[in-house]
Short mmCIF file of C-alpha atoms in Angstrom, two decimals:
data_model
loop_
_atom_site.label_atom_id
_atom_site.label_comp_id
_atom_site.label_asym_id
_atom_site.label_seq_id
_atom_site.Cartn_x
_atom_site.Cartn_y
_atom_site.Cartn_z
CA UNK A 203 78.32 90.08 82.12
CA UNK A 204 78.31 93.57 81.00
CA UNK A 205 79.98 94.55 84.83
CA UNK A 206 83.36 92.59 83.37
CA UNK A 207 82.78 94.08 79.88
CA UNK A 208 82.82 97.88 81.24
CA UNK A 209 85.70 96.69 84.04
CA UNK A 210 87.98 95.16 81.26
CA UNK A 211 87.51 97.99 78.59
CA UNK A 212 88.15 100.68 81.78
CA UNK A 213 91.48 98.59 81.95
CA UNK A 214 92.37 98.67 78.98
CA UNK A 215 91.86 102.43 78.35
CA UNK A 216 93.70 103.09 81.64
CA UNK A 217 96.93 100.44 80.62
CA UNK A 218 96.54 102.61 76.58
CA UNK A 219 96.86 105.93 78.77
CA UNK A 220 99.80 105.01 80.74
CA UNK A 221 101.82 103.27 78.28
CA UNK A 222 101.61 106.32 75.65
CA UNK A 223 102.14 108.83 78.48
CA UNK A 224 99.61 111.22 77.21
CA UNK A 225 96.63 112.06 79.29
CA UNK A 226 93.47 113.08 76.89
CA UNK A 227 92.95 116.80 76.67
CA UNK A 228 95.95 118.01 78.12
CA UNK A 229 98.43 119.22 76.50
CA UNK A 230 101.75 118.52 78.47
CA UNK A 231 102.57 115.59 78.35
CA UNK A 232 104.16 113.01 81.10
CA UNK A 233 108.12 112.72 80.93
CA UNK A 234 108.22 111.75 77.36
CA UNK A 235 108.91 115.11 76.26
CA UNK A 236 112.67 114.98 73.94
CA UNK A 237 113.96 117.66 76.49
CA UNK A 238 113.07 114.84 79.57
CA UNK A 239 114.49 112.07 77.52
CA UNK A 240 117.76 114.25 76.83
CA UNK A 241 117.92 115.14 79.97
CA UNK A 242 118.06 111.50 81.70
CA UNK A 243 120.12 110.23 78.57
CA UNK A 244 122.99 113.11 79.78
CA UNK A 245 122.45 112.25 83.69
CA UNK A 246 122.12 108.60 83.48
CA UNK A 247 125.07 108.08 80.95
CA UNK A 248 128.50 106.79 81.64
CA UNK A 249 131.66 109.03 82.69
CA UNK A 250 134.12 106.59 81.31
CA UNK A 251 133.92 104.19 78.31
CA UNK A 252 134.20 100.72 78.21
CA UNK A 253 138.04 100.71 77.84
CA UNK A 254 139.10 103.37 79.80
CA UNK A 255 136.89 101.19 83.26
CA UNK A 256 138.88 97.99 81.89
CA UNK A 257 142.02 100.01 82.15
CA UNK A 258 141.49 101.75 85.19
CA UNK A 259 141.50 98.35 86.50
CA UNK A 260 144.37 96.97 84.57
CA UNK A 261 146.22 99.74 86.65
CA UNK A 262 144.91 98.48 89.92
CA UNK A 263 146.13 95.27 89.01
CA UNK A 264 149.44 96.02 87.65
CA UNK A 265 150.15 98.08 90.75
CA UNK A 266 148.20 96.87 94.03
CA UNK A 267 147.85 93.63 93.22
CA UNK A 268 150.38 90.60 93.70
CA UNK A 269 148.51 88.28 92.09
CA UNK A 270 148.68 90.61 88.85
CA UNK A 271 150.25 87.38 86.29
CA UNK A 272 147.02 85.50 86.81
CA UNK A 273 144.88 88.50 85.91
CA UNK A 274 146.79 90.29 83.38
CA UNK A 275 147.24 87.32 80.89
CA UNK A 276 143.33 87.70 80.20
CA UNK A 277 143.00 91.20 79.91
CA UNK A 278 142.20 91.05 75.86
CA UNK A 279 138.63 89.16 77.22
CA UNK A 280 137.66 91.52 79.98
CA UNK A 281 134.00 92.60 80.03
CA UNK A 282 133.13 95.79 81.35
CA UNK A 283 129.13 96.93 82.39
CA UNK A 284 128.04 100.12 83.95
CA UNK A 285 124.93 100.43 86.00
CA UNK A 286 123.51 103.15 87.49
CA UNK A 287 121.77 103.18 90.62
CA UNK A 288 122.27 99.40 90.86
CA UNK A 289 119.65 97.62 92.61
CA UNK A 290 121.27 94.04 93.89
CA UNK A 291 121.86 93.94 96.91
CA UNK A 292 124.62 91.24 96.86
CA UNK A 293 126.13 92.15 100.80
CA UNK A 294 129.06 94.58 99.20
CA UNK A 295 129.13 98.40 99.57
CA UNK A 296 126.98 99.67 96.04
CA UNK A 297 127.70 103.24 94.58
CA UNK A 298 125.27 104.74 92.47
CA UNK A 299 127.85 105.15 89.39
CA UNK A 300 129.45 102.02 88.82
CA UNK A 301 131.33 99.91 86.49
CA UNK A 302 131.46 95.96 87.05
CA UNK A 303 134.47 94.80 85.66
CA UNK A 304 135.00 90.90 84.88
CA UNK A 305 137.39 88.28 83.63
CA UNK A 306 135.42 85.56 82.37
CA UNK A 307 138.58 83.05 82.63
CA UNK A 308 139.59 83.46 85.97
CA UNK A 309 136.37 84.70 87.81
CA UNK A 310 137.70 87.89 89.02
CA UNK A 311 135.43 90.64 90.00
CA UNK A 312 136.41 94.09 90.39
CA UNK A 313 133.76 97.37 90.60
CA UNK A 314 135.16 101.04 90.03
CA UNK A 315 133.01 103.79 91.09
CA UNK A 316 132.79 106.52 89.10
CA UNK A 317 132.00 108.84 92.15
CA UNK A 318 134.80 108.02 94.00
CA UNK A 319 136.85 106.31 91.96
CA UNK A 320 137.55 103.43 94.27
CA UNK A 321 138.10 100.08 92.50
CA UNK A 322 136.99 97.28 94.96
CA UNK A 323 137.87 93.50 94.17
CA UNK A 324 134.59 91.84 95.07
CA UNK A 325 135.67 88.00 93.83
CA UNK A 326 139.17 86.65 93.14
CA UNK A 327 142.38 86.70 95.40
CA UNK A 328 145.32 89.87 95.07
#
């Protein structure tokens, strides 16, 4: 019985250590310093904002797509996500900046990379 009390309070102290980030008598400590978290919040944040992705597309549609009047009507209810380093792999080339662009009404699915700046139409017709 005291085997599982020692194992379970080792546990705990090592799950307590991890999840504050601070190792006990040192003084650095691990990636959860404000310069780190500045640092990831500048790298890992979006080039564009929400409306200028959803209008990027609304140019793609408005001038490579033929299919534009089933697409444009809906525009006001586009929803707009950015992901970084996505991790899906749902069979269709993945940048590591990108914006997922939907219209909830028609099911159209577009993705503009913000490396590139290739907008691919992943579901719908044009």
């Amino acid at each position: 019985m005291m085997k599982y009390i020692v194992v379970i309070g080792v546990a705990v102290a090592l799950v307590a250590i991890g999840s504050s980030g601070k190792i006990p008598w040192v003084d650095r400590s691990i990636a959860v310093s404000q310069e780190t978290r500045q640092f990831s919040a500048a790298a890992t944040a979006p080039e564009y904002t929400r409306l200028e992705a959803i209008s990027l597309v609304e140019e793609y549609l408005r001038t490579d797509c033929q299919l534009r009047d089933k697409y444009l009507p809906n525009l006001s209810r586009f929803e707009a996500t950015f992901i970084y380093h996505p991790f899906t792999s749902d069979h269709y080339e993945r940048e590591d900046r990108e914006w997922t662009v939907v219209d909830p009404i028609s099911g159209g699915i577009w993705r503009l990379s913000e490396t590139t700046g290739v907008i691919r139409m992943i579901r719908g017709s044009c």
